[in-house]
Amino acid sequence: MESSQPQAGSLSWRLSSHPITLLFFLGFRISSLLVYLFGMLFIDNLVMIFIITILLLAADFYYLKNIAGRRLVGLRWWNEVDPSSGDSHWVFESSEPGTKTINATDSRFFWLAMYAQPLLWVALAILALIRLKFIWLPLVAIALVLTVTNTLAFSRCDKFSQASNMAGSAFYGGNLAGSIASNMAGRLFSFGR
């Protein structure tokens, strides 16, 4: 009897190129939600739950922005402030197309977790409003700001990466129209995200 091996791109952490990074990424993402949801069962202190959840959200934000994004999908972002004018602008960085191969499993876990967590926090905000638990709304608002910021930044970073890859291949290939069409068709029919 053969044991069934998961297929490439499926949601199995065993297929990850960076399983420890992936497990820490998912651990930080899930732990803040679990502490928020089940904290009152184990800790009868609202302030302690608030503090633990904020610390987990901050650790998730930092780990995702500086480690997980770079290792799992080859993307990174940061914000720079021009010292002379005080203007702020976002900087997006992606790995070179030929230097890093993105694992389909890592990519699926990454993007699924990126978009699912803000949706869960929105649902928790609605639930807090319906149940008239207004004391929880500042915590949910902080969670939404942190998760939505990372989600938007990595989404823009991914778009920047795709545009750079398209422009680079068109420049080196010499066939701009063919390159754009093949990249768009590849993106349309890819099941990695």
Coordinates of C-alpha atoms in Angstrom, one line a residue:
M1 CA 0.0 0.0 0.0
E2 CA 1.5 3.3 -1.1
S3 CA 1.4 6.4 1.1
S4 CA -0.1 9.3 -0.7
Q5 CA 2.4 12.1 -1.0
P6 CA 1.0 15.7 -1.2
Q7 CA 1.3 17.3 -4.6
A8 CA 3.5 20.4 -5.2
G9 CA 1.6 23.5 -4.3
S10 CA -0.8 21.8 -1.9
L11 CA -1.2 23.1 1.7
S12 CA 1.1 20.8 3.4
W13 CA 4.0 22.3 5.4
R14 CA 6.1 19.3 4.6
L15 CA 6.5 20.5 1.0
S16 CA 7.8 23.9 2.1
S17 CA 11.3 25.0 1.1
H18 CA 11.5 26.8 4.5
P19 CA 9.4 24.8 6.9
I20 CA 10.6 26.5 10.1
T21 CA 10.0 30.0 8.7
L22 CA 6.6 28.9 7.5
L23 CA 5.7 27.4 10.9
F24 CA 6.8 30.5 12.8
F25 CA 4.9 32.7 10.2
L26 CA 1.7 30.7 10.7
G27 CA 2.2 30.5 14.5
F28 CA 2.4 34.3 14.8
R29 CA -0.6 34.8 12.6
I30 CA -2.7 32.3 14.4
S31 CA -1.6 33.0 18.0
S32 CA -2.8 36.6 18.1
L33 CA -6.3 35.4 17.0
L34 CA -6.3 32.6 19.5
V35 CA -5.3 34.8 22.4
Y36 CA -8.0 37.3 21.5
L37 CA -10.7 34.6 21.1
F38 CA -9.9 32.3 24.0
G39 CA -7.9 34.6 26.3
M40 CA -10.8 35.2 28.7
L41 CA -11.2 31.4 29.3
F42 CA -7.6 31.1 30.7
I43 CA -6.7 34.6 31.8
D44 CA -9.4 36.6 33.6
N45 CA -7.7 39.9 33.0
L46 CA -8.6 42.1 30.0
V47 CA -5.4 44.2 30.2
M48 CA -3.2 41.1 30.1
I49 CA -5.1 39.8 27.1
F50 CA -4.8 43.1 25.4
I51 CA -1.0 43.3 26.0
I52 CA -0.3 39.7 24.9
T53 CA -2.3 40.2 21.8
I54 CA -0.6 43.4 20.9
L55 CA 2.9 41.8 21.5
L56 CA 1.9 38.9 19.2
L57 CA 0.6 41.2 16.6
A58 CA 3.8 43.3 16.7
A59 CA 5.9 40.1 16.5
D60 CA 3.8 38.9 13.5
F61 CA 4.2 42.3 11.8
Y62 CA 8.0 42.4 12.2
Y63 CA 8.5 38.7 11.4
L64 CA 6.3 38.9 8.3
K65 CA 7.8 42.1 7.0
N66 CA 11.5 41.3 7.6
I67 CA 11.8 37.5 7.5
A68 CA 8.9 35.5 6.2
G69 CA 8.1 37.7 3.2
R70 CA 11.7 37.6 2.0
R71 CA 12.2 33.8 2.6
L72 CA 8.8 32.5 1.5
V73 CA 7.9 34.6 -1.5
G74 CA 11.1 36.7 -2.2
L75 CA 9.4 40.1 -1.3
R76 CA 10.3 42.8 1.1
W77 CA 9.1 46.4 1.7
W78 CA 10.0 49.3 3.9
N79 CA 9.2 53.0 4.3
E80 CA 11.9 55.7 3.9
V81 CA 11.7 59.3 5.0
D82 CA 13.6 61.9 3.1
P83 CA 15.5 63.9 5.8
S84 CA 15.5 67.1 3.9
S85 CA 11.9 67.3 3.0
G86 CA 10.3 64.9 5.5
D87 CA 8.4 63.2 2.7
S88 CA 7.8 59.5 3.2
H89 CA 7.8 56.9 0.4
W90 CA 7.5 53.1 0.3
V91 CA 10.3 51.0 -1.2
F92 CA 9.5 47.6 -2.6
E93 CA 12.1 44.9 -3.2
S94 CA 11.8 41.5 -4.9
S95 CA 14.3 38.8 -5.5
E96 CA 15.8 38.6 -9.0
P97 CA 13.8 36.3 -11.2
G98 CA 16.6 33.8 -11.9
T99 CA 18.1 33.8 -8.4
K100 CA 15.3 32.5 -6.3
T101 CA 12.7 29.9 -7.1
I102 CA 9.5 30.5 -5.2
N103 CA 8.0 27.3 -3.8
A104 CA 4.3 27.0 -4.7
T105 CA 3.4 25.6 -1.3
D106 CA 5.1 28.5 0.5
S107 CA 3.4 31.0 -1.8
R108 CA 0.0 29.5 -1.3
F109 CA 0.3 29.5 2.5
F110 CA 1.7 33.0 2.5
W111 CA -1.0 34.6 0.3
L112 CA -3.8 32.7 2.0
A113 CA -2.7 33.8 5.4
M114 CA -2.1 37.4 4.2
Y115 CA -5.6 37.8 3.0
A116 CA -7.4 35.6 5.6
Q117 CA -6.2 37.4 8.7
P118 CA -7.5 40.9 7.9
L119 CA -10.9 39.3 7.0
L120 CA -11.0 37.5 10.3
W121 CA -10.2 40.7 12.2
V122 CA -13.0 42.5 10.3
A123 CA -15.4 39.7 11.3
L124 CA -14.3 40.0 14.9
A125 CA -14.9 43.8 14.8
I126 CA -18.4 43.2 13.5
L127 CA -18.9 40.6 16.2
A128 CA -17.7 43.0 18.9
L129 CA -20.1 45.7 17.6
I130 CA -23.1 43.2 17.5
R131 CA -22.4 42.0 21.0
L132 CA -21.8 45.6 22.2
K133 CA -18.3 44.8 23.5
F134 CA -16.9 48.2 22.6
I135 CA -14.0 47.6 25.0
W136 CA -12.5 45.2 22.4
L137 CA -12.7 47.6 19.5
P138 CA -9.3 49.4 20.1
L139 CA -7.5 46.1 20.0
V140 CA -9.3 45.0 16.9
A141 CA -8.5 48.4 15.3
I142 CA -4.8 48.0 16.0
A143 CA -4.9 44.5 14.6
L144 CA -6.6 45.7 11.5
V145 CA -4.1 48.5 11.0
L146 CA -1.1 46.1 11.3
T147 CA -2.5 43.3 9.2
V148 CA -3.9 45.5 6.5
T149 CA -0.7 47.5 6.2
N150 CA 1.3 44.3 5.6
T151 CA -1.3 42.9 3.2
L152 CA -1.4 46.1 1.1
A153 CA 2.4 46.5 1.2
F154 CA 3.1 42.9 0.1
S155 CA 0.3 43.1 -2.6
R156 CA 1.9 46.3 -4.0
C157 CA 5.3 44.6 -3.7
D158 CA 4.0 41.6 -5.7
K159 CA 2.6 43.9 -8.4
F160 CA 5.9 45.8 -8.5
S161 CA 7.8 42.4 -8.8
Q162 CA 5.5 41.3 -11.7
A163 CA 5.9 44.6 -13.5
S164 CA 9.7 44.4 -13.1
N165 CA 9.8 40.8 -14.4
M166 CA 7.7 41.7 -17.4
A167 CA 9.8 44.8 -18.2
G168 CA 13.1 42.9 -17.8
S169 CA 12.1 40.0 -19.9
A170 CA 10.7 42.3 -22.6
F171 CA 13.9 44.4 -22.5
Y172 CA 16.2 41.4 -22.8
G173 CA 13.9 39.4 -25.1
G174 CA 13.2 42.2 -27.5
N175 CA 9.6 41.1 -28.0
L176 CA 7.6 43.4 -25.8
A177 CA 4.1 42.4 -27.0
G178 CA 4.8 38.6 -26.8
S179 CA 6.4 39.0 -23.4
I180 CA 3.4 41.0 -22.0
A181 CA 1.0 38.5 -23.4
S182 CA 2.8 35.5 -22.1
N183 CA 3.2 37.0 -18.6
M184 CA -0.4 38.0 -18.4
A185 CA -1.6 34.5 -19.6
G186 CA 0.8 32.8 -17.2
R187 CA -0.6 34.9 -14.3
L188 CA -4.2 34.3 -15.4
F189 CA -3.8 30.6 -15.4
S190 CA -1.5 30.1 -12.4
F191 CA -3.0 28.3 -9.5
G192 CA -0.2 29.4 -7.0
R193 CA -2.3 32.2 -5.5

